[in-house]
Coordinates of C-alpha atoms in Angstrom, one line a residue:
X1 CA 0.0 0.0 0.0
X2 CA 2.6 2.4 1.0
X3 CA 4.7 2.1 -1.9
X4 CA 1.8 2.4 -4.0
X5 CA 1.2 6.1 -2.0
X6 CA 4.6 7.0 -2.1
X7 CA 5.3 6.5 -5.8
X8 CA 2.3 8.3 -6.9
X9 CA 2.9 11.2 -4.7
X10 CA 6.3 11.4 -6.2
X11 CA 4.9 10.8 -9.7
X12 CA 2.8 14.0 -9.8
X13 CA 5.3 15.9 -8.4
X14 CA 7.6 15.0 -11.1
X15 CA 5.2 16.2 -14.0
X16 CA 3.3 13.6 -16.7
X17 CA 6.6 12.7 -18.6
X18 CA 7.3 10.6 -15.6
X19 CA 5.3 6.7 -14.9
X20 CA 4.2 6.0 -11.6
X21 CA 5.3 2.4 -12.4
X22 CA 8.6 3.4 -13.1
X23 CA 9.3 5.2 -9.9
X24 CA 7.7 2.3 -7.6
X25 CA 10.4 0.1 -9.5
X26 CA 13.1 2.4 -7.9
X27 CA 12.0 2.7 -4.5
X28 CA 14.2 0.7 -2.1
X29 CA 14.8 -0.2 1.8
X30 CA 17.2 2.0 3.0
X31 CA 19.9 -0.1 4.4
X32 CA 20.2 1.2 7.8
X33 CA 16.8 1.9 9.8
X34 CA 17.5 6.0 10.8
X35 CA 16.9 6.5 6.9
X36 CA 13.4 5.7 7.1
X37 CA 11.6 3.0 6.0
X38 CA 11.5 3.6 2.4
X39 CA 14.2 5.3 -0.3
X40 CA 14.1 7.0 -3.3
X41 CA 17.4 7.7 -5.4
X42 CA 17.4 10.8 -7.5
X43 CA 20.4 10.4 -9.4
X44 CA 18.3 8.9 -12.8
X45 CA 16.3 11.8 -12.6
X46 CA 19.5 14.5 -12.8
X47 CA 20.0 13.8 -16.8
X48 CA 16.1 14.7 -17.3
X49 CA 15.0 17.4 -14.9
X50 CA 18.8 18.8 -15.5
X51 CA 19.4 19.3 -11.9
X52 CA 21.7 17.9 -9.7
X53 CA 20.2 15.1 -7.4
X54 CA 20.9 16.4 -3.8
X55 CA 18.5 19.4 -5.2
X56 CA 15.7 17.0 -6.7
X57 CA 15.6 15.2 -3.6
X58 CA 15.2 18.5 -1.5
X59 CA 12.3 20.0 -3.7
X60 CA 10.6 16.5 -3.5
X61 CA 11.4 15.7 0.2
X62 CA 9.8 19.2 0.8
X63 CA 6.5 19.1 -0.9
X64 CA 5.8 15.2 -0.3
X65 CA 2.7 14.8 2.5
X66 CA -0.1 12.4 3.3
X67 CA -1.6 10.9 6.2
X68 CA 0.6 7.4 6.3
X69 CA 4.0 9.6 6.1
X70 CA 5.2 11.0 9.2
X71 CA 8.2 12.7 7.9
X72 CA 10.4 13.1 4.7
X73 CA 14.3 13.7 4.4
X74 CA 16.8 14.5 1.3
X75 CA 20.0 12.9 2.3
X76 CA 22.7 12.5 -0.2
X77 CA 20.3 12.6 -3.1
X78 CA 18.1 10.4 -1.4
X79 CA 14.4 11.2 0.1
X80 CA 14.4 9.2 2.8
X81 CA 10.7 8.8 4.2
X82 CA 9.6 7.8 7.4
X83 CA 6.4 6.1 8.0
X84 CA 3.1 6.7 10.2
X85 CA 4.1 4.1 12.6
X86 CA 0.8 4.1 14.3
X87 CA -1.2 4.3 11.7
X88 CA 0.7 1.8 9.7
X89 CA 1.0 -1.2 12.9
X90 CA -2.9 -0.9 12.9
X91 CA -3.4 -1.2 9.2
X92 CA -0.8 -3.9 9.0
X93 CA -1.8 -6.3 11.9
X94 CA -5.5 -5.8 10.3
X95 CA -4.5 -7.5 7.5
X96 CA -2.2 -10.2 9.0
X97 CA -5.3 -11.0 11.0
X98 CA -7.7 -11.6 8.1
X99 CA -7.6 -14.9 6.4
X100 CA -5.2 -16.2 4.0
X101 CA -2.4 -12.9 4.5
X102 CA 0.1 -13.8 2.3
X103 CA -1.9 -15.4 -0.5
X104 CA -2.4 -14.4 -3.9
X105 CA -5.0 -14.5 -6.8
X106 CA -2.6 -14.3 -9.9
X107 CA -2.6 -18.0 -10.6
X108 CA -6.0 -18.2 -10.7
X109 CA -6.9 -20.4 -13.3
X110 CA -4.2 -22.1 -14.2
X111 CA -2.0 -25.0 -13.7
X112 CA 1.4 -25.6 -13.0
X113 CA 3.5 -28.9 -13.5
X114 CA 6.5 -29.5 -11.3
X115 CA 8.7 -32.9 -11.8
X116 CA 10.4 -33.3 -9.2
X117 CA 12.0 -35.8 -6.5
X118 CA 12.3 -38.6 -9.9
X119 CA 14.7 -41.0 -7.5
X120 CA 16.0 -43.9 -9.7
X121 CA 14.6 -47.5 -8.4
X122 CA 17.0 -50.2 -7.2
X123 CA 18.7 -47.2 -5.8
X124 CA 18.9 -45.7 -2.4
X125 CA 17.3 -42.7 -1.2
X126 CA 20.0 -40.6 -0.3
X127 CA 20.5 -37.3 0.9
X128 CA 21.2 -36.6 -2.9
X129 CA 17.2 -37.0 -3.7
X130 CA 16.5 -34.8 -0.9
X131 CA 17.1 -31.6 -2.4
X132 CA 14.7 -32.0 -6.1
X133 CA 12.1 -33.6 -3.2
X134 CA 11.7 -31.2 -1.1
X135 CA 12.7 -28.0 -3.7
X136 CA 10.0 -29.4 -5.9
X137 CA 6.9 -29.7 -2.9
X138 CA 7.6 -26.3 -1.3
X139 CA 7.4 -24.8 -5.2
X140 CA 4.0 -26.3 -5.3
X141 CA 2.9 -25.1 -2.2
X142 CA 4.1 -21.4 -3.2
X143 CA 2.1 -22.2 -6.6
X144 CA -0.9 -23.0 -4.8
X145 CA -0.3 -20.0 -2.3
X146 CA 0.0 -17.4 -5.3
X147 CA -3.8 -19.1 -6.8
X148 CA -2.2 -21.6 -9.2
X149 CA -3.4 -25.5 -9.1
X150 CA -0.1 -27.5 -8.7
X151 CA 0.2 -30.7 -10.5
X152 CA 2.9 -32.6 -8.5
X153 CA 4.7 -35.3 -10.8
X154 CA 7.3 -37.9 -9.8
X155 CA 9.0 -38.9 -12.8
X156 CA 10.5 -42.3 -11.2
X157 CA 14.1 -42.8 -13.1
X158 CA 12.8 -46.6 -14.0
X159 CA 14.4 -47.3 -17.2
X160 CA 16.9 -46.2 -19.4
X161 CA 20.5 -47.9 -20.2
X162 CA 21.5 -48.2 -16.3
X163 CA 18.9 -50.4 -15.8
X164 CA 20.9 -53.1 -18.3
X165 CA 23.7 -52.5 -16.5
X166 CA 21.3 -53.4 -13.1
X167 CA 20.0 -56.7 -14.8
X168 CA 23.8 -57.9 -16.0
X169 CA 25.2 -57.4 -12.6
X170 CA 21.9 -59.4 -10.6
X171 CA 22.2 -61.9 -13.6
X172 CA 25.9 -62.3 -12.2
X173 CA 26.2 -61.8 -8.4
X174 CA 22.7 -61.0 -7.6
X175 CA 20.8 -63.2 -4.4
X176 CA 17.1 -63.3 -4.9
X177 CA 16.5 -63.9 -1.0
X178 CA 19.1 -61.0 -0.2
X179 CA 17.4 -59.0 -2.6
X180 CA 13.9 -59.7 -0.8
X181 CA 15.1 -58.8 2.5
X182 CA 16.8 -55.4 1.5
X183 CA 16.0 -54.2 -1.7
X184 CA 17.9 -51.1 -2.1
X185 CA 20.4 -51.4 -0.6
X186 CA 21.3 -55.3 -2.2
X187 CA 20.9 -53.7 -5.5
X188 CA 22.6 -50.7 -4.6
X189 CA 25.6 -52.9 -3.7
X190 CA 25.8 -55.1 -6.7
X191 CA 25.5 -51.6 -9.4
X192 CA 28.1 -50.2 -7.8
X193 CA 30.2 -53.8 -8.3
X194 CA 29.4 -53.4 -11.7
X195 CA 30.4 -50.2 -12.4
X196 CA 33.8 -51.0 -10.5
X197 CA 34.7 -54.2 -12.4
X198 CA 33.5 -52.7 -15.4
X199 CA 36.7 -49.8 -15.6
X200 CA 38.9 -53.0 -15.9
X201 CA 36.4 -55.3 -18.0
X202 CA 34.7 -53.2 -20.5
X203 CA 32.6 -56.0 -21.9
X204 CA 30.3 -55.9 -18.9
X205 CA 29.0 -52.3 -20.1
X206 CA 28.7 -54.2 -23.5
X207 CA 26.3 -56.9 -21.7
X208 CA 24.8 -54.3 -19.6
X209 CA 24.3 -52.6 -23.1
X210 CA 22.6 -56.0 -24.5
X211 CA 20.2 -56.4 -21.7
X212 CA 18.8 -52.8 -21.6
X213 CA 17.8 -54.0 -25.7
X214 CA 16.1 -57.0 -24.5
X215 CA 14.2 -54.8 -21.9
X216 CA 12.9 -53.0 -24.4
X217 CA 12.1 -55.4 -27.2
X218 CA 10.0 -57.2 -23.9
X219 CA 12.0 -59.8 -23.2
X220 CA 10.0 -62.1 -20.7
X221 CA 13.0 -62.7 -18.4
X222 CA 14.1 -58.7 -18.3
X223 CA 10.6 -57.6 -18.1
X224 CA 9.9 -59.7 -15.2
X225 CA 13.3 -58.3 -13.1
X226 CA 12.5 -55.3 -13.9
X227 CA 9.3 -55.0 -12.9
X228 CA 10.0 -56.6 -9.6
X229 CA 13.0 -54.7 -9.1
X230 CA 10.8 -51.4 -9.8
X231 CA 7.5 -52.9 -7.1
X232 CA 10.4 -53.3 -4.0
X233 CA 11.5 -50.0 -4.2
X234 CA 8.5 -47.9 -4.8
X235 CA 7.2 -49.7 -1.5
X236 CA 10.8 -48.3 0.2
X237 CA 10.2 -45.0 -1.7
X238 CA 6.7 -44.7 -0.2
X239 CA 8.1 -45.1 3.5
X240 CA 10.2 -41.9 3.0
X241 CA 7.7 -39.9 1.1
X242 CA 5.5 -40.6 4.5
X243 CA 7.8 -39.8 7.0
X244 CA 8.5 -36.3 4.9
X245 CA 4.8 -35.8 4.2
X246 CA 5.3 -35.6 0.7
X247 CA 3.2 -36.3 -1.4
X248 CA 2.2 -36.2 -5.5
X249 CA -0.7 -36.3 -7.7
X250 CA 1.2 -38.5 -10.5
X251 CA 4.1 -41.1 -9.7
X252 CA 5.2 -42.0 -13.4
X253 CA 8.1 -43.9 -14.6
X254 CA 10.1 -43.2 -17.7
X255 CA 9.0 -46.5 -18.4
X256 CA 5.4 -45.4 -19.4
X257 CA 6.4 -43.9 -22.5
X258 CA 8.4 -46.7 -24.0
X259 CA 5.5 -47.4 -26.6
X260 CA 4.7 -43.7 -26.9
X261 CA 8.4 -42.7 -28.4
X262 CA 7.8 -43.9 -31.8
X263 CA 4.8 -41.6 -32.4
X264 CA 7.6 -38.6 -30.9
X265 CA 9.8 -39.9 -33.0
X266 CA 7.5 -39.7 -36.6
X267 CA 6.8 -36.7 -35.4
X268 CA 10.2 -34.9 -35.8
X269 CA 10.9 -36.8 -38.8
X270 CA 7.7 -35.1 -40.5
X271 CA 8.8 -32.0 -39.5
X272 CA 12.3 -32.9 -40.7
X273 CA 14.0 -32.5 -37.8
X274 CA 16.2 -35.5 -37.3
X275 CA 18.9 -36.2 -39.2
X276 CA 21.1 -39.0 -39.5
X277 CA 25.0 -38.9 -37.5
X278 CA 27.3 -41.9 -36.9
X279 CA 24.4 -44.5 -37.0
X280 CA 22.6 -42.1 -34.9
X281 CA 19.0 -40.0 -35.5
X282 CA 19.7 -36.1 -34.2
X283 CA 18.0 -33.0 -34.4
X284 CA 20.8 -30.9 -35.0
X285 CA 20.5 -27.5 -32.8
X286 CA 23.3 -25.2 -34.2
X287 CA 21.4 -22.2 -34.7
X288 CA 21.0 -21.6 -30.6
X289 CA 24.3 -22.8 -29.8
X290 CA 23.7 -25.8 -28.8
X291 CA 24.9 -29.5 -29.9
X292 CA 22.7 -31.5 -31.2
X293 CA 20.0 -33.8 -29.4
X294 CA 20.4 -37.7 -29.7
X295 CA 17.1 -39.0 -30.0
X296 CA 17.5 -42.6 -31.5
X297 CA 21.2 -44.3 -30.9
X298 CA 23.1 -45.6 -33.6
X299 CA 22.1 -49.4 -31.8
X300 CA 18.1 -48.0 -32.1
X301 CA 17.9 -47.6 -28.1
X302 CA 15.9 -44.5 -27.6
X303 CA 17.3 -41.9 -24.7
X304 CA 16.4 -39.9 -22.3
X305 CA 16.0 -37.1 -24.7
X306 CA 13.4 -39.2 -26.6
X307 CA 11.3 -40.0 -23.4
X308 CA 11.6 -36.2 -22.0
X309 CA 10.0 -34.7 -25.4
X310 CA 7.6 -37.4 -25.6
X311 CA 6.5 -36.8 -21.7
X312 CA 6.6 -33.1 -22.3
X313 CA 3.8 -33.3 -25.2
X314 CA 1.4 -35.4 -23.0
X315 CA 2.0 -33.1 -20.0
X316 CA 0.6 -30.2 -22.0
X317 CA -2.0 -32.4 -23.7
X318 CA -3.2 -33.7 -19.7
X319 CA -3.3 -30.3 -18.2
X320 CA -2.8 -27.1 -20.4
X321 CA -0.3 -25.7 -17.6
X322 CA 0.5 -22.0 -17.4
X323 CA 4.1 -23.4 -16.6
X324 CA 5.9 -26.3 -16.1
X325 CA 8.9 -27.0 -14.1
X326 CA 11.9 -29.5 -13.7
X327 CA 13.3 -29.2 -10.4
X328 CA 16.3 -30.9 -11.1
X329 CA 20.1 -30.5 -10.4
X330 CA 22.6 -28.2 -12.3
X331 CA 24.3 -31.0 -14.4
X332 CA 21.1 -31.5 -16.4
X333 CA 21.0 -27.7 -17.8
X334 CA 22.4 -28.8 -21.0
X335 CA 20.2 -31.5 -21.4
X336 CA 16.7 -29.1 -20.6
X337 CA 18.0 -26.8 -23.2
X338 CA 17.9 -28.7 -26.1
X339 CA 14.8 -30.5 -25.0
X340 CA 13.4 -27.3 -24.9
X341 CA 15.0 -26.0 -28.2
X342 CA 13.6 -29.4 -30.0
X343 CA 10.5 -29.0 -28.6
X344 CA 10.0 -24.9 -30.0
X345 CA 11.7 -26.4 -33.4
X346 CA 8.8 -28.9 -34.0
X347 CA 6.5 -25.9 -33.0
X348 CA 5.1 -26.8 -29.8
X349 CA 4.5 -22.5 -28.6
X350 CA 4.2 -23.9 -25.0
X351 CA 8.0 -24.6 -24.7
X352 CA 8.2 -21.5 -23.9
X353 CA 6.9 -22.4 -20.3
X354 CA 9.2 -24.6 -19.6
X355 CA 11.7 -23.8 -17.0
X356 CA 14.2 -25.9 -16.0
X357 CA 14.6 -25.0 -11.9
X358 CA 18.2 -26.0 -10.9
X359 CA 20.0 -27.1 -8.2
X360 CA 23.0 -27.7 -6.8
X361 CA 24.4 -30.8 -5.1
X362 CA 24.1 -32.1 -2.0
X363 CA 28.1 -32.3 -0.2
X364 CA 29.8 -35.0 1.8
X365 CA 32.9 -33.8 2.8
X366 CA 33.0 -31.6 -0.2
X367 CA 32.8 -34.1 -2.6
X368 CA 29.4 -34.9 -4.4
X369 CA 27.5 -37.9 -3.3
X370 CA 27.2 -40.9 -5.8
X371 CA 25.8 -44.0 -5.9
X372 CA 27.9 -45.5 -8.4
X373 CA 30.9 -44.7 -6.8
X374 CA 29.2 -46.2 -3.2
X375 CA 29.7 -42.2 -1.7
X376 CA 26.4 -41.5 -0.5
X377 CA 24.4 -41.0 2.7
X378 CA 20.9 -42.7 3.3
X379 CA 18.1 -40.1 3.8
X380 CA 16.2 -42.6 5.8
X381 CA 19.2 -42.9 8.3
X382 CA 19.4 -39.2 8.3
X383 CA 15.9 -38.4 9.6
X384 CA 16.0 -41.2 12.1
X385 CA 19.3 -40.2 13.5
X386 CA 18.3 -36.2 13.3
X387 CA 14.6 -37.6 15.2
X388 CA 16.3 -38.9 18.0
X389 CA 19.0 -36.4 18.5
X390 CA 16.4 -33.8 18.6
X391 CA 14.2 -36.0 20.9
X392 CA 11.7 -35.1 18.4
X393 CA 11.0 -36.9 14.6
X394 CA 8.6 -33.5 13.5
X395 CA 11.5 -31.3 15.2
X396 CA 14.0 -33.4 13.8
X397 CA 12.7 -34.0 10.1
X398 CA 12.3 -30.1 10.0
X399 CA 15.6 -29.3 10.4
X400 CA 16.5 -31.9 7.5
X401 CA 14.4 -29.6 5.7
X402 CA 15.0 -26.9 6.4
X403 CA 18.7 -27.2 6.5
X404 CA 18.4 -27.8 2.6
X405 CA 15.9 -24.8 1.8
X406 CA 17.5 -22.2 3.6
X407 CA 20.4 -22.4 1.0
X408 CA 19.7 -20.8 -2.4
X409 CA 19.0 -23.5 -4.5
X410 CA 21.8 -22.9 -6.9
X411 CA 24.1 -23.1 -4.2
X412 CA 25.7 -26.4 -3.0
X413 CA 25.0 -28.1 0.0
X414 CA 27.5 -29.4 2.7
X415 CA 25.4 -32.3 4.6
X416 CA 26.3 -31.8 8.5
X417 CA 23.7 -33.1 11.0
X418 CA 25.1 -31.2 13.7
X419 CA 24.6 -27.8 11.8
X420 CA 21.2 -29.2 11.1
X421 CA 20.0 -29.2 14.3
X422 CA 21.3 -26.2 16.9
X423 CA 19.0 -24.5 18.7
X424 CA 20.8 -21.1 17.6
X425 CA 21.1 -19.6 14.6
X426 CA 19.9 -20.2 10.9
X427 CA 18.0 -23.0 11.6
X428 CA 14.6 -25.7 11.2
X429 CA 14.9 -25.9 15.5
X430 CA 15.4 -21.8 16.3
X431 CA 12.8 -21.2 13.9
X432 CA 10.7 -24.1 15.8
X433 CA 11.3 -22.9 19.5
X434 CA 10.5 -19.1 18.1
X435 CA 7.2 -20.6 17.1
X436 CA 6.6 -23.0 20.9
X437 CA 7.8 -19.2 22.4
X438 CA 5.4 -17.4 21.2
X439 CA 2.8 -19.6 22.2
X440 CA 3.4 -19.9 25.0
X441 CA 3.2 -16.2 25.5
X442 CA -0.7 -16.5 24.1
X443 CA -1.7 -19.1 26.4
X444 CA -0.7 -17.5 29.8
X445 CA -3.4 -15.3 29.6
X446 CA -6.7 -14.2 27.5
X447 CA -6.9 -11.8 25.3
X448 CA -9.0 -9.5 22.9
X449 CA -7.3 -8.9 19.6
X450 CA -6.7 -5.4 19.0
X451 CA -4.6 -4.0 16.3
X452 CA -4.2 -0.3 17.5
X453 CA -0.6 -1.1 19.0
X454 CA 1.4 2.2 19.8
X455 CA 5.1 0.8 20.2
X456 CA 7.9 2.3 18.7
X457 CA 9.8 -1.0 20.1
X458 CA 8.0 -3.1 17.8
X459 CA 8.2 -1.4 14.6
X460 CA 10.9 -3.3 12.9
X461 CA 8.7 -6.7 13.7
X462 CA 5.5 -5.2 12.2
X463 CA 7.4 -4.5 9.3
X464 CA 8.5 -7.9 8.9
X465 CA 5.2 -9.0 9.0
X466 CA 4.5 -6.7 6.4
X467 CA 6.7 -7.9 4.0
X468 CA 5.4 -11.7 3.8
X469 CA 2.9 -11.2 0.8
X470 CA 5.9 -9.5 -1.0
X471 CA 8.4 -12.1 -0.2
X472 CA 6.2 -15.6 -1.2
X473 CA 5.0 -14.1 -4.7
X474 CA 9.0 -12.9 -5.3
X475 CA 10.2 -17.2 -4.3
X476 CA 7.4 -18.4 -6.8
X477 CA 8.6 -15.4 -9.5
X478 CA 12.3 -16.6 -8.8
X479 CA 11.4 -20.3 -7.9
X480 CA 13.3 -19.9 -4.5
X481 CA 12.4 -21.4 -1.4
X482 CA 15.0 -19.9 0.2
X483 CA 13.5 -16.5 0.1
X484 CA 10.8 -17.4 2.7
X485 CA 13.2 -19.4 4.4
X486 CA 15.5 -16.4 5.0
X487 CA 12.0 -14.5 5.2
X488 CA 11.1 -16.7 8.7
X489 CA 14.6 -15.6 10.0
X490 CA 14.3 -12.4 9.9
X491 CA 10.7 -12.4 11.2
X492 CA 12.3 -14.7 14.2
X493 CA 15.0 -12.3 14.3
X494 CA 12.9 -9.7 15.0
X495 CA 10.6 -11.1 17.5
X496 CA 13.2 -12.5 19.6
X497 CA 14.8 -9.3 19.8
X498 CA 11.1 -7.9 20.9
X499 CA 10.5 -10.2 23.3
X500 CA 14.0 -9.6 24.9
X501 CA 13.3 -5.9 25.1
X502 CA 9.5 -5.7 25.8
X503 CA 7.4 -6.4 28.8
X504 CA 4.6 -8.0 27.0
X505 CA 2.2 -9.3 29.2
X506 CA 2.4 -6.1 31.1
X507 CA -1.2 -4.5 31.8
X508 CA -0.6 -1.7 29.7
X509 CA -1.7 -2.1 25.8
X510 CA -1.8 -6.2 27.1
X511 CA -4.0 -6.8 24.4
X512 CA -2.7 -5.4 21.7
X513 CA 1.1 -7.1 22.0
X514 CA -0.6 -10.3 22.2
X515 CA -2.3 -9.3 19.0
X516 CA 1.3 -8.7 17.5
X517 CA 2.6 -12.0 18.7
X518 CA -0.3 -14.2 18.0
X519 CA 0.1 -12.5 14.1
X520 CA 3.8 -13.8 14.6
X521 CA 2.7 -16.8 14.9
X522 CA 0.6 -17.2 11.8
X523 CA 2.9 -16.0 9.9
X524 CA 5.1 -18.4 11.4
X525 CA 3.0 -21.4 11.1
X526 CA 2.4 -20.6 7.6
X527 CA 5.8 -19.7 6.3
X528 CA 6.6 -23.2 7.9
X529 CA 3.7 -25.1 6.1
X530 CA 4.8 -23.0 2.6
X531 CA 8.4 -25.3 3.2
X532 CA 6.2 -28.4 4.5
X533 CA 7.5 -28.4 7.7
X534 CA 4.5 -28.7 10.3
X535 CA 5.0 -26.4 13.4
X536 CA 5.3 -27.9 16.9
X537 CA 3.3 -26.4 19.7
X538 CA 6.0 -27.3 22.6
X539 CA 9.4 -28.1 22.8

């Protein structure tokens, strides 16, 4: 509201030449608090107006006035502005108070896809899968938050060339009874065999080759593996999801569009798009920089490539989205391009909407986690270990999470349970013990919510508060969870500080400071839920 004031004051002071849109754009948050509450630089204007901007900034600072504004200074060529802080606390704890305060209706209407967590079967959940799982669900709960319908997709990795080399090493060391009793992790252990023998005996990755061919020519003995390879680690799959309350409207393998590639595949060949290379069918993509996509290998095994186009074009034709993300890591950028760019070459306007929403990888001891290489740590061991160090499996499964979405999600992650789960600091518990405090606080006494709080003292927390609507529709603009995780900081920040300083269940304007923290604690609460971690009443 208040910028919306501010920039339209200053708009008609400037004369018609100058958009009111324009100058909201440029207003800012002075970086220290005794410059006000909101800035506006003159030095853009100086060119124009032909002045220099320690002058435009006094002429403005001079005439600006309106009820909200309690004072206006030209610093530097800066107008610094001060807010009504009365009249401001009341309007802003009215509207934290009414239902669904930091919503939006922009999305209304339309759908967005998101593909995310996609672990591959007859491999461990690690804490590798953790960040697409988690990145992906607290995108669709900002989608949903901002009016969108999310469609939540988990494109299980359940074929593909790997999975040969998975049948060649069972058909050589595998135990069918070892297999039953721990599925993941016995098929975990003979992949990674195979990949070690195989730098020193290349013909495995030959046989590994041959068996992914009779997979998908439907080879009785390969299909049956396969499919009960795939049925064990769903269930295993399922037990995570549960214990991270996750969950999706679609689980989909890659698997589903092994008879649907063909009609993909006529289909850029109409268009004359692929073109032969090496054996191999490619649509060549030279003209956006890009090398070109293998669709068909030169031993007629489709790819990846093939099955991503292919599931991209019934996405679209299942649910018209507005957008539709890929929350997966960095190392696939390459790969989204060109899907993209093959896509928008075969005239499919809609690629357009397509964002691939990186990530980066998850750290052990610097290095990056692999399950071929046998380097990784189990996500299931994680939350059990972080539920009973923190005596609490909600307490402790939130700090998993939010240990991983506090980080911008380009960023990589160094796994450490102990930084996980301090009580001080940037973390899942302080933000969970801010929460318990401030309850706490509400049920000592009764009170009547009143939002005509006069308290200089708790200024910088009703501006926090403020600021939530901003800060969720800026993570779904940016796809970045981290901005309301940093967001719930701050606001913790701020009321820890205030509950330090204040006497707040003091007689005196009782009510309305419990109105202020009980807002806290919505905000809280929902924030949380926005990240899917479920706030605890006590701890």
């Amino acid at each position: 509201m208040e910028k919306e004031i501010i920039s339209l004051q200053l708009a008609h002071l400037l004369g018609e030449s100058f958009k009111q849109k324009d100058i909201y754009d440029q207003l800012e948050k002075p970086k220290y608090k005794d410059h006000g509450d909101v800035a506006f630089p003159c030095f853009s204007l100086a060119k124009h107006l032909r002045t220099n901007p320690k002058q435009i900034a006094e002429d403005l600072s001079s005439k600006l006035d309106h009820p909200i504004l309690s004072k206006s200074e030209a610093v530097h060529g800066y107008v610094n502005i001060f807010l009504d802080q009365d009249f401001m606390t009341e309007h802003i704890l009215s509207r934290v108070l009414t239902e669904g305060y930091g919503s939006h209706s922009f999305g209304r209407g339309e759908n967005v896809v998101i593909d995310l967590s996609a672990p591959n079967i007859a491999k461990p959940f690690s804490m590798g899968h953790l960040r697409s799982t988690v990145i992906g669900n607290s995108l669709a709960n900002l989608a949903e938050t901002c009016g969108y319908t999310p469609v939540k997709i988990n494109y299980i990795g359940d074929y593909g060339t790997q999975f040969g080399h998975l049948l060649a090493a069972y058909k050589k060391w595998g135990d069918a009874e070892a297999v039953r009793q721990a599925p993941l992790k016995e098929l975990s252990e003979i992949y990674v065999r195979f990949h070690h023998e195989s730098e020193s005996d290349p013909s495995l990755i030959e046989e590994g080759r041959e068996w992914f061919k009779r997979l998908e020519q439907g080879d009785e003995e390969a299909l049956a593996l396969w499919k009960w390879f795939r049925e064990l680690s769903l269930e295993k799959f399922q037990d995570i999801y549960d214990q991270l309350d996750v969950s999706f409207d679609l689980t989909r393998g890659e698997s589903y569009y092994s008879d649907k590639m063909e009609t993909t595949i006529s289909l850029l060949e109409s268009k004359g798009l692929l073109e032969e290379s090496d054996g191999a069918l490619v649509v060549k993509l030279d003209e956006f920089d890009l090398p070109p996509c293998l669709i068909v290998k030169s031993n007629g095994t489709t790819t990846y490539a093939t099955r991503d186009v292919t599931a991209a074009i019934d996405r679209y034709q299942s649910y018209s989205f507005s957008k539709s993300l890929y929350v997966v890591g960095n190392e696939q950028t390459l790969h989204f391009q060109q899907i993209r760019r093959v896509l928008e070459k075969a005239g499919f306007a809609w690629a357009n909407d397509m964002y691939h929403v990186s990530f980066g990888m998850m750290l052990q001891d610097g290095k990056k986690m692999s399950t071929r290489k046998g380097r990784t740590i189990l996500l299931e061991d994680v939350l059990k270990e972080a539920g009973n160090r923190a005596g609490d499996n909600k307490i402790g499964t939130g700090a998993v999470l939010f240990h991983d979405l506090k980080h911008y999600r380009q960023n990589d992650v160094e796994f450490s349970l102990e930084d996980m789960l301090t009580f001080e600091g940037i973390t899942g518990p302080y933000l969970q013990y801010t929460y318990a405090r401030a309850l706490s606080l509400l049920n000592k006494t009764s009170f009547e919510k009143k939002t005509g709080l006069s308290d200089p003292g708790a200024w910088e927390l009703v501006k926090q508060l403020h600021a939530f609507p901003d800060e969720t529709a800026r993570a779904f603009h940016e796809f970045d969870p981290s901005i309301v995780a940093r967001y719930l900081l701050g606001l913790a920040k701020y009321f820890n500080q205030y509950y330090a300083g204040t006497k707040i269940l003091q007689e005196d304007q009782l009510d309305e400071r419990l109105t202020l923290v009980y807002g806290v604690t919505l905000v809280l609460k929902e924030g949380l839920g926005i990240l899917g971690i479920e706030a605890v009443e006590e701890m």
